[in-house]
Amino acid sequence: EADAEIANVGDIDLINPLSRETRTMRIAVISDIHGNAAAFREVLKDIEQAEVSVVYSLGDNIGYGPEPEAVIRMMREHEIPSIIGNHELAVNNPGFLDWFNPIARASLEKTMGFLSGETLDYIAELPFYRIAGNCRFVHGFPPDSATEYLFEVTPERLAQTLRESTENICFVGHTHELMLVSHGDGGLSKRPLKQETVVLDAGCGYLVNVGSVGQPRDGDNHAKYVIFDDQSFELEVRFVAYNITETVNRIYQSGLPEQHAWCLL
């Protein structure tokens, strides 16, 4: 609730509705690009080959990485709808910088100097969530938090959230780690996702953490994202290789904290 007082609350996608009464949709969901343009470029190529219908970004397109302006430019060129992440939230509201640890704060302060006025205006308009058919897209945790981490939420609250959700599936990011949470007749289930395809049960509620394109924290340095087919209910987890050295060198050259480069290796 507090988050929603700071920026646009949400957006209902009426351009690409995911109604099962219409055509099948293959939805690519990306998150936490974090200024890693090299990773994002390869993910876009992979998405193009996968023939998806629409792409959504869960935010944190900026921060940590050396090319936030290029990432936002590519987002806009490809007309990818995004929601706000905690890093965009801090750019919109500098007082929020105190929420971050010192290294992340230094990175954000540096990042702000890389962004054009046009990009700052774009970031200021990002909503806290999007809804398309039976899918909700939010950065941290539903219904609209850009800051709450999935690992902070108790099993009881997770179950209640999925029980009361008006959408079958909620896609989140923020933790940079792939995760699948489900709730149905058998109760609550939670497990990590790997490079795999999972057939979901249309009668259950799901929360899917889609991992990170540009700053993974799971011990595997591939860029990661998911594709969801709203007709077959298949969830495909994609791992994409990219030129990590290019991003690492750009981080060193940019003056960003070197820890962000070490995380990629």
PDB file of C-alpha atoms in Angstrom:
ATOM      1  CA  GLU A   1       0.000   0.000   0.000  1.00  0.00           C
ATOM      2  CA  ALA A   2       2.785   2.437   0.868  1.00  0.00           C
ATOM      3  CA  ASP A   3       4.468   1.832  -2.458  1.00  0.00           C
ATOM      4  CA  ALA A   4       1.348   2.709  -4.392  1.00  0.00           C
ATOM      5  CA  GLU A   5       1.255   6.188  -2.857  1.00  0.00           C
ATOM      6  CA  ILE A   6       4.550   7.081  -4.549  1.00  0.00           C
ATOM      7  CA  ALA A   7       3.929   6.295  -8.224  1.00  0.00           C
ATOM      8  CA  ASN A   8       1.257   5.122 -10.632  1.00  0.00           C
ATOM      9  CA  VAL A   9      -0.763   2.347  -9.061  1.00  0.00           C
ATOM     10  CA  GLY A  10      -1.326  -0.090 -11.900  1.00  0.00           C
ATOM     11  CA  ASP A  11      -2.324  -0.744 -15.454  1.00  0.00           C
ATOM     12  CA  ILE A  12      -4.806  -3.116 -17.038  1.00  0.00           C
ATOM     13  CA  ASP A  13      -3.537  -4.295 -20.418  1.00  0.00           C
ATOM     14  CA  LEU A  14      -6.447  -4.008 -22.822  1.00  0.00           C
ATOM     15  CA  ILE A  15      -4.284  -4.111 -25.951  1.00  0.00           C
ATOM     16  CA  ASN A  16      -3.101  -7.690 -25.492  1.00  0.00           C
ATOM     17  CA  PRO A  17      -5.832  -9.403 -23.427  1.00  0.00           C
ATOM     18  CA  LEU A  18      -5.043 -12.986 -22.494  1.00  0.00           C
ATOM     19  CA  SER A  19      -8.628 -14.210 -22.458  1.00  0.00           C
ATOM     20  CA  ARG A  20      -8.895 -17.920 -23.204  1.00  0.00           C
ATOM     21  CA  GLU A  21     -11.806 -17.034 -25.479  1.00  0.00           C
ATOM     22  CA  THR A  22      -9.310 -15.367 -27.825  1.00  0.00           C
ATOM     23  CA  ARG A  23      -6.207 -16.673 -29.536  1.00  0.00           C
ATOM     24  CA  THR A  24      -3.402 -18.459 -27.723  1.00  0.00           C
ATOM     25  CA  MET A  25      -0.804 -16.143 -26.238  1.00  0.00           C
ATOM     26  CA  ARG A  26       2.829 -16.935 -25.535  1.00  0.00           C
ATOM     27  CA  ILE A  27       4.018 -14.395 -22.986  1.00  0.00           C
ATOM     28  CA  ALA A  28       7.696 -13.758 -22.287  1.00  0.00           C
ATOM     29  CA  VAL A  29       8.350 -12.334 -18.826  1.00  0.00           C
ATOM     30  CA  ILE A  30      11.706 -10.726 -18.054  1.00  0.00           C
ATOM     31  CA  SER A  31      12.970  -9.000 -14.924  1.00  0.00           C
ATOM     32  CA  ASP A  32      15.977  -7.378 -13.297  1.00  0.00           C
ATOM     33  CA  ILE A  33      17.940  -6.494 -16.427  1.00  0.00           C
ATOM     34  CA  HIS A  34      19.918  -4.045 -14.274  1.00  0.00           C
ATOM     35  CA  GLY A  35      21.605  -2.089 -17.026  1.00  0.00           C
ATOM     36  CA  ASN A  36      23.154  -5.204 -18.570  1.00  0.00           C
ATOM     37  CA  ALA A  37      22.629  -4.390 -22.245  1.00  0.00           C
ATOM     38  CA  ALA A  38      24.756  -7.310 -23.488  1.00  0.00           C
ATOM     39  CA  ALA A  39      22.544  -9.814 -21.660  1.00  0.00           C
ATOM     40  CA  PHE A  40      19.363  -8.040 -22.730  1.00  0.00           C
ATOM     41  CA  ARG A  41      20.344  -8.067 -26.407  1.00  0.00           C
ATOM     42  CA  GLU A  42      20.823 -11.845 -26.364  1.00  0.00           C
ATOM     43  CA  VAL A  43      17.554 -12.365 -24.506  1.00  0.00           C
ATOM     44  CA  LEU A  44      15.722 -10.278 -27.106  1.00  0.00           C
ATOM     45  CA  LYS A  45      17.216 -12.474 -29.847  1.00  0.00           C
ATOM     46  CA  ASP A  46      16.100 -15.586 -27.974  1.00  0.00           C
ATOM     47  CA  ILE A  47      12.603 -14.156 -27.524  1.00  0.00           C
ATOM     48  CA  GLU A  48      12.375 -13.402 -31.234  1.00  0.00           C
ATOM     49  CA  GLN A  49      13.270 -17.000 -32.095  1.00  0.00           C
ATOM     50  CA  ALA A  50      10.693 -18.282 -29.585  1.00  0.00           C
ATOM     51  CA  GLU A  51       7.889 -16.460 -31.424  1.00  0.00           C
ATOM     52  CA  VAL A  52       6.159 -14.993 -28.395  1.00  0.00           C
ATOM     53  CA  SER A  53       3.040 -12.827 -28.578  1.00  0.00           C
ATOM     54  CA  VAL A  54       3.987 -10.186 -26.021  1.00  0.00           C
ATOM     55  CA  VAL A  55       6.824  -9.386 -23.592  1.00  0.00           C
ATOM     56  CA  TYR A  56       6.486  -7.919 -20.101  1.00  0.00           C
ATOM     57  CA  SER A  57       9.265  -6.560 -17.888  1.00  0.00           C
ATOM     58  CA  LEU A  58       8.930  -6.697 -14.107  1.00  0.00           C
ATOM     59  CA  GLY A  59      11.201  -3.726 -13.502  1.00  0.00           C
ATOM     60  CA  ASP A  60      14.684  -3.048 -12.168  1.00  0.00           C
ATOM     61  CA  ASN A  61      15.701  -2.430 -15.749  1.00  0.00           C
ATOM     62  CA  ILE A  62      18.379  -0.108 -14.337  1.00  0.00           C
ATOM     63  CA  GLY A  63      20.902  -0.131 -11.488  1.00  0.00           C
ATOM     64  CA  TYR A  64      24.107  -2.146 -10.927  1.00  0.00           C
ATOM     65  CA  GLY A  65      24.887  -2.369 -14.650  1.00  0.00           C
ATOM     66  CA  PRO A  66      26.788   0.039 -16.920  1.00  0.00           C
ATOM     67  CA  GLU A  67      24.230   0.696 -19.681  1.00  0.00           C
ATOM     68  CA  PRO A  68      20.857   1.651 -18.182  1.00  0.00           C
ATOM     69  CA  GLU A  69      20.124   4.201 -20.893  1.00  0.00           C
ATOM     70  CA  ALA A  70      20.709   1.624 -23.646  1.00  0.00           C
ATOM     71  CA  VAL A  71      18.474  -0.891 -21.861  1.00  0.00           C
ATOM     72  CA  ILE A  72      15.598   1.587 -21.580  1.00  0.00           C
ATOM     73  CA  ARG A  73      16.051   2.580 -25.205  1.00  0.00           C
ATOM     74  CA  MET A  74      15.782  -1.076 -26.280  1.00  0.00           C
ATOM     75  CA  MET A  75      12.727  -1.542 -24.055  1.00  0.00           C
ATOM     76  CA  ARG A  76      11.003   1.362 -25.759  1.00  0.00           C
ATOM     77  CA  GLU A  77      12.089   0.392 -29.268  1.00  0.00           C
ATOM     78  CA  HIS A  78      10.596  -3.069 -28.768  1.00  0.00           C
ATOM     79  CA  GLU A  79       7.497  -1.601 -27.076  1.00  0.00           C
ATOM     80  CA  ILE A  80       7.912  -3.785 -23.995  1.00  0.00           C
ATOM     81  CA  PRO A  81       5.524  -2.740 -21.221  1.00  0.00           C
ATOM     82  CA  SER A  82       7.263  -2.539 -17.853  1.00  0.00           C
ATOM     83  CA  ILE A  83       6.347  -2.041 -14.250  1.00  0.00           C
ATOM     84  CA  ILE A  84       8.375  -0.203 -11.640  1.00  0.00           C
ATOM     85  CA  GLY A  85      11.111  -1.925  -9.651  1.00  0.00           C
ATOM     86  CA  ASN A  86      12.719  -0.721  -6.448  1.00  0.00           C
ATOM     87  CA  HIS A  87      15.625   0.800  -8.405  1.00  0.00           C
ATOM     88  CA  GLU A  88      13.273   2.853 -10.581  1.00  0.00           C
ATOM     89  CA  LEU A  89      11.400   3.769  -7.412  1.00  0.00           C
ATOM     90  CA  ALA A  90      14.590   5.254  -5.964  1.00  0.00           C
ATOM     91  CA  VAL A  91      15.280   7.231  -9.149  1.00  0.00           C
ATOM     92  CA  ASN A  92      11.788   8.716  -8.884  1.00  0.00           C
ATOM     93  CA  ASN A  93      12.156   9.373  -5.155  1.00  0.00           C
ATOM     94  CA  PRO A  94      15.770  10.038  -4.055  1.00  0.00           C
ATOM     95  CA  GLY A  95      14.697   9.949  -0.412  1.00  0.00           C
ATOM     96  CA  PHE A  96      14.109   6.242  -0.914  1.00  0.00           C
ATOM     97  CA  LEU A  97      17.863   5.715  -1.442  1.00  0.00           C
ATOM     98  CA  ASP A  98      18.238   5.197   2.311  1.00  0.00           C
ATOM     99  CA  TRP A  99      16.378   1.885   1.885  1.00  0.00           C
ATOM    100  CA  PHE A 100      19.391   0.456  -0.005  1.00  0.00           C
ATOM    101  CA  ASN A 101      22.677  -0.867   1.350  1.00  0.00           C
ATOM    102  CA  PRO A 102      25.706   1.427   0.820  1.00  0.00           C
ATOM    103  CA  ILE A 103      26.982  -0.359  -2.310  1.00  0.00           C
ATOM    104  CA  ALA A 104      23.582  -0.384  -4.011  1.00  0.00           C
ATOM    105  CA  ARG A 105      23.068   3.258  -3.011  1.00  0.00           C
ATOM    106  CA  ALA A 106      26.390   4.269  -4.568  1.00  0.00           C
ATOM    107  CA  SER A 107      25.455   2.360  -7.710  1.00  0.00           C
ATOM    108  CA  LEU A 108      22.104   4.115  -7.968  1.00  0.00           C
ATOM    109  CA  GLU A 109      23.625   7.541  -7.465  1.00  0.00           C
ATOM    110  CA  LYS A 110      26.032   6.771 -10.316  1.00  0.00           C
ATOM    111  CA  THR A 111      23.211   5.352 -12.448  1.00  0.00           C
ATOM    112  CA  MET A 112      21.194   8.556 -12.160  1.00  0.00           C
ATOM    113  CA  GLY A 113      23.993  10.370 -13.964  1.00  0.00           C
ATOM    114  CA  PHE A 114      23.729   7.940 -16.891  1.00  0.00           C
ATOM    115  CA  LEU A 115      20.022   8.615 -17.547  1.00  0.00           C
ATOM    116  CA  SER A 116      18.628  11.189 -19.959  1.00  0.00           C
ATOM    117  CA  GLY A 117      15.738  13.467 -19.109  1.00  0.00           C
ATOM    118  CA  GLU A 118      13.558  11.514 -21.519  1.00  0.00           C
ATOM    119  CA  THR A 119      14.353   8.259 -19.716  1.00  0.00           C
ATOM    120  CA  LEU A 120      13.657   9.836 -16.329  1.00  0.00           C
ATOM    121  CA  ASP A 121      10.247  10.936 -17.629  1.00  0.00           C
ATOM    122  CA  TYR A 122       9.602   7.393 -18.864  1.00  0.00           C
ATOM    123  CA  ILE A 123      10.548   5.906 -15.483  1.00  0.00           C
ATOM    124  CA  ALA A 124       8.276   8.359 -13.679  1.00  0.00           C
ATOM    125  CA  GLU A 125       5.264   6.936 -15.529  1.00  0.00           C
ATOM    126  CA  LEU A 126       5.849   3.245 -14.745  1.00  0.00           C
ATOM    127  CA  PRO A 127       2.978   1.580 -12.846  1.00  0.00           C
ATOM    128  CA  PHE A 128       3.347  -0.667  -9.809  1.00  0.00           C
ATOM    129  CA  TYR A 129       1.618  -3.591 -11.481  1.00  0.00           C
ATOM    130  CA  ARG A 130      -0.008  -4.717 -14.690  1.00  0.00           C
ATOM    131  CA  ILE A 131      -2.841  -7.159 -15.249  1.00  0.00           C
ATOM    132  CA  ALA A 132      -3.435  -9.025 -18.494  1.00  0.00           C
ATOM    133  CA  GLY A 133      -6.219 -11.582 -18.488  1.00  0.00           C
ATOM    134  CA  ASN A 134      -5.416 -14.137 -15.776  1.00  0.00           C
ATOM    135  CA  CYS A 135      -1.883 -12.840 -15.187  1.00  0.00           C
ATOM    136  CA  ARG A 136      -0.585 -10.207 -12.781  1.00  0.00           C
ATOM    137  CA  PHE A 137       2.874  -8.674 -13.160  1.00  0.00           C
ATOM    138  CA  VAL A 138       4.564  -7.024 -10.152  1.00  0.00           C
ATOM    139  CA  HIS A 139       8.186  -6.532  -9.152  1.00  0.00           C
ATOM    140  CA  GLY A 140       8.261  -7.704  -5.546  1.00  0.00           C
ATOM    141  CA  PHE A 141       5.067  -9.249  -4.202  1.00  0.00           C
ATOM    142  CA  PRO A 142       1.370  -9.007  -5.055  1.00  0.00           C
ATOM    143  CA  PRO A 143      -0.736  -7.097  -5.231  1.00  0.00           C
ATOM    144  CA  ASP A 144       1.557  -4.111  -5.887  1.00  0.00           C
ATOM    145  CA  SER A 145       4.791  -4.058  -3.853  1.00  0.00           C
ATOM    146  CA  ALA A 146       8.044  -3.093  -5.549  1.00  0.00           C
ATOM    147  CA  THR A 147      10.070  -3.699  -2.390  1.00  0.00           C
ATOM    148  CA  GLU A 148       8.849  -6.835  -0.605  1.00  0.00           C
ATOM    149  CA  TYR A 149      10.921  -9.972  -1.196  1.00  0.00           C
ATOM    150  CA  LEU A 150       9.314 -13.358  -1.762  1.00  0.00           C
ATOM    151  CA  PHE A 151      11.645 -14.977   0.776  1.00  0.00           C
ATOM    152  CA  GLU A 152      10.345 -12.597   3.478  1.00  0.00           C
ATOM    153  CA  VAL A 153       6.754 -13.819   3.150  1.00  0.00           C
ATOM    154  CA  THR A 154       5.471 -16.485   5.554  1.00  0.00           C
ATOM    155  CA  PRO A 155       3.885 -19.665   4.146  1.00  0.00           C
ATOM    156  CA  GLU A 156       0.583 -18.647   5.717  1.00  0.00           C
ATOM    157  CA  ARG A 157       0.564 -15.306   3.940  1.00  0.00           C
ATOM    158  CA  LEU A 158       1.699 -16.894   0.682  1.00  0.00           C
ATOM    159  CA  ALA A 159      -1.222 -19.316   0.804  1.00  0.00           C
ATOM    160  CA  GLN A 160      -3.684 -16.555   1.647  1.00  0.00           C
ATOM    161  CA  THR A 161      -2.383 -14.342  -1.170  1.00  0.00           C
ATOM    162  CA  LEU A 162      -2.758 -17.093  -3.771  1.00  0.00           C
ATOM    163  CA  ARG A 163      -6.161 -18.113  -2.402  1.00  0.00           C
ATOM    164  CA  GLU A 164      -7.521 -14.573  -2.628  1.00  0.00           C
ATOM    165  CA  SER A 165      -5.905 -13.570  -5.920  1.00  0.00           C
ATOM    166  CA  THR A 166      -8.236 -12.678  -8.780  1.00  0.00           C
ATOM    167  CA  GLU A 167      -5.592 -13.896 -11.278  1.00  0.00           C
ATOM    168  CA  ASN A 168      -4.366 -17.474 -11.721  1.00  0.00           C
ATOM    169  CA  ILE A 169      -0.726 -16.497 -12.020  1.00  0.00           C
ATOM    170  CA  CYS A 170       1.383 -13.689 -10.613  1.00  0.00           C
ATOM    171  CA  PHE A 171       4.859 -13.109 -12.039  1.00  0.00           C
ATOM    172  CA  VAL A 172       7.453 -11.477  -9.766  1.00  0.00           C
ATOM    173  CA  GLY A 173      11.175 -10.707  -9.784  1.00  0.00           C
ATOM    174  CA  HIS A 174      13.264  -8.792  -7.214  1.00  0.00           C
ATOM    175  CA  THR A 175      15.119 -11.748  -5.626  1.00  0.00           C
ATOM    176  CA  HIS A 176      17.028 -12.621  -8.851  1.00  0.00           C
ATOM    177  CA  GLU A 177      16.288 -16.310  -8.187  1.00  0.00           C
ATOM    178  CA  LEU A 178      13.892 -18.569 -10.089  1.00  0.00           C
ATOM    179  CA  MET A 179      11.070 -19.953  -7.959  1.00  0.00           C
ATOM    180  CA  LEU A 180       7.649 -21.571  -8.386  1.00  0.00           C
ATOM    181  CA  VAL A 181       5.004 -21.290  -5.670  1.00  0.00           C
ATOM    182  CA  SER A 182       1.631 -23.009  -6.083  1.00  0.00           C
ATOM    183  CA  HIS A 183      -1.519 -23.370  -4.021  1.00  0.00           C
ATOM    184  CA  GLY A 184      -4.321 -25.847  -4.655  1.00  0.00           C
ATOM    185  CA  ASP A 185      -6.213 -28.701  -3.033  1.00  0.00           C
ATOM    186  CA  GLY A 186      -2.925 -30.176  -1.847  1.00  0.00           C
ATOM    187  CA  GLY A 187      -1.967 -26.988  -0.024  1.00  0.00           C
ATOM    188  CA  LEU A 188       1.079 -24.784  -0.579  1.00  0.00           C
ATOM    189  CA  SER A 189       4.102 -25.934  -2.580  1.00  0.00           C
ATOM    190  CA  LYS A 190       7.342 -24.047  -3.228  1.00  0.00           C
ATOM    191  CA  ARG A 191      10.368 -25.116  -5.258  1.00  0.00           C
ATOM    192  CA  PRO A 192      13.248 -23.624  -7.256  1.00  0.00           C
ATOM    193  CA  LEU A 193      12.965 -23.610 -11.037  1.00  0.00           C
ATOM    194  CA  LYS A 194      15.715 -24.802 -13.355  1.00  0.00           C
ATOM    195  CA  GLN A 195      16.078 -24.818 -17.135  1.00  0.00           C
ATOM    196  CA  GLU A 196      12.881 -26.779 -17.755  1.00  0.00           C
ATOM    197  CA  THR A 197       9.286 -26.732 -18.966  1.00  0.00           C
ATOM    198  CA  VAL A 198       6.562 -27.147 -16.343  1.00  0.00           C
ATOM    199  CA  VAL A 199       2.902 -27.825 -17.114  1.00  0.00           C
ATOM    200  CA  LEU A 200       0.855 -25.826 -14.622  1.00  0.00           C
ATOM    201  CA  ASP A 201      -2.579 -26.815 -13.292  1.00  0.00           C
ATOM    202  CA  ALA A 202      -5.256 -24.337 -14.379  1.00  0.00           C
ATOM    203  CA  GLY A 203      -7.119 -25.087 -11.150  1.00  0.00           C
ATOM    204  CA  CYS A 204      -4.280 -23.862  -8.916  1.00  0.00           C
ATOM    205  CA  GLY A 205      -2.920 -20.435  -8.079  1.00  0.00           C
ATOM    206  CA  TYR A 206       0.717 -19.677  -8.897  1.00  0.00           C
ATOM    207  CA  LEU A 207       3.420 -17.194  -8.081  1.00  0.00           C
ATOM    208  CA  VAL A 208       6.378 -17.402 -10.480  1.00  0.00           C
ATOM    209  CA  ASN A 209       9.693 -15.711  -9.786  1.00  0.00           C
ATOM    210  CA  VAL A 210      11.235 -15.300 -13.236  1.00  0.00           C
ATOM    211  CA  GLY A 211      14.849 -14.813 -12.136  1.00  0.00           C
ATOM    212  CA  SER A 212      17.127 -12.119 -13.551  1.00  0.00           C
ATOM    213  CA  VAL A 213      18.301 -11.203 -17.024  1.00  0.00           C
ATOM    214  CA  GLY A 214      21.266  -9.112 -15.976  1.00  0.00           C
ATOM    215  CA  GLN A 215      22.355  -9.851 -12.402  1.00  0.00           C
ATOM    216  CA  PRO A 216      21.679 -13.501 -11.403  1.00  0.00           C
ATOM    217  CA  ARG A 217      22.165 -14.582  -7.797  1.00  0.00           C
ATOM    218  CA  ASP A 218      21.681 -18.320  -8.110  1.00  0.00           C
ATOM    219  CA  GLY A 219      25.231 -19.393  -8.949  1.00  0.00           C
ATOM    220  CA  ASP A 220      24.536 -19.645 -12.688  1.00  0.00           C
ATOM    221  CA  ASN A 221      25.610 -16.678 -14.808  1.00  0.00           C
ATOM    222  CA  HIS A 222      23.219 -17.172 -17.734  1.00  0.00           C
ATOM    223  CA  ALA A 223      20.553 -14.560 -18.395  1.00  0.00           C
ATOM    224  CA  LYS A 224      17.178 -16.030 -17.410  1.00  0.00           C
ATOM    225  CA  TYR A 225      13.527 -15.429 -18.205  1.00  0.00           C
ATOM    226  CA  VAL A 226      10.301 -17.407 -18.706  1.00  0.00           C
ATOM    227  CA  ILE A 227       7.712 -17.970 -21.417  1.00  0.00           C
ATOM    228  CA  PHE A 228       4.132 -18.819 -20.452  1.00  0.00           C
ATOM    229  CA  ASP A 229       1.567 -20.279 -22.846  1.00  0.00           C
ATOM    230  CA  ASP A 230      -1.885 -19.255 -21.614  1.00  0.00           C
ATOM    231  CA  GLN A 231      -3.622 -22.057 -23.552  1.00  0.00           C
ATOM    232  CA  SER A 232      -1.465 -25.089 -22.706  1.00  0.00           C
ATOM    233  CA  PHE A 233      -0.460 -23.612 -19.317  1.00  0.00           C
ATOM    234  CA  GLU A 234       3.148 -24.537 -20.044  1.00  0.00           C
ATOM    235  CA  LEU A 235       5.817 -22.498 -18.283  1.00  0.00           C
ATOM    236  CA  GLU A 236       9.188 -22.630 -20.034  1.00  0.00           C
ATOM    237  CA  VAL A 237      12.310 -21.444 -18.213  1.00  0.00           C
ATOM    238  CA  ARG A 238      14.940 -20.128 -20.627  1.00  0.00           C
ATOM    239  CA  PHE A 239      18.691 -19.794 -19.963  1.00  0.00           C
ATOM    240  CA  VAL A 240      20.587 -17.541 -22.380  1.00  0.00           C
ATOM    241  CA  ALA A 241      24.363 -17.210 -22.768  1.00  0.00           C
ATOM    242  CA  TYR A 242      25.880 -13.794 -23.485  1.00  0.00           C
ATOM    243  CA  ASN A 243      29.234 -12.019 -23.520  1.00  0.00           C
ATOM    244  CA  ILE A 244      29.754 -11.557 -19.784  1.00  0.00           C
ATOM    245  CA  THR A 245      33.239 -10.115 -20.282  1.00  0.00           C
ATOM    246  CA  GLU A 246      31.753  -7.199 -22.220  1.00  0.00           C
ATOM    247  CA  THR A 247      29.519  -6.225 -19.303  1.00  0.00           C
ATOM    248  CA  VAL A 248      32.243  -6.795 -16.698  1.00  0.00           C
ATOM    249  CA  ASN A 249      34.660  -4.524 -18.572  1.00  0.00           C
ATOM    250  CA  ARG A 250      32.016  -1.827 -18.968  1.00  0.00           C
ATOM    251  CA  ILE A 251      31.298  -1.920 -15.234  1.00  0.00           C
ATOM    252  CA  TYR A 252      34.985  -1.379 -14.480  1.00  0.00           C
ATOM    253  CA  GLN A 253      35.165   1.468 -17.010  1.00  0.00           C
ATOM    254  CA  SER A 254      31.991   3.153 -15.756  1.00  0.00           C
ATOM    255  CA  GLY A 255      33.126   3.720 -12.185  1.00  0.00           C
ATOM    256  CA  LEU A 256      30.325   1.589 -10.726  1.00  0.00           C
ATOM    257  CA  PRO A 257      31.145  -0.517  -7.642  1.00  0.00           C
ATOM    258  CA  GLU A 258      33.285  -3.457  -8.773  1.00  0.00           C
ATOM    259  CA  GLN A 259      31.175  -5.876  -6.738  1.00  0.00           C
ATOM    260  CA  HIS A 260      28.545  -5.725  -9.493  1.00  0.00           C
ATOM    261  CA  ALA A 261      31.103  -7.140 -11.931  1.00  0.00           C
ATOM    262  CA  TRP A 262      32.215  -9.888  -9.565  1.00  0.00           C
ATOM    263  CA  CYS A 263      28.608 -11.108  -9.266  1.00  0.00           C
ATOM    264  CA  LEU A 264      28.528 -11.880 -12.985  1.00  0.00           C
ATOM    265  CA  LEU A 265      31.599 -14.107 -13.073  1.00  0.00           C
TER     266      LEU A 265
END
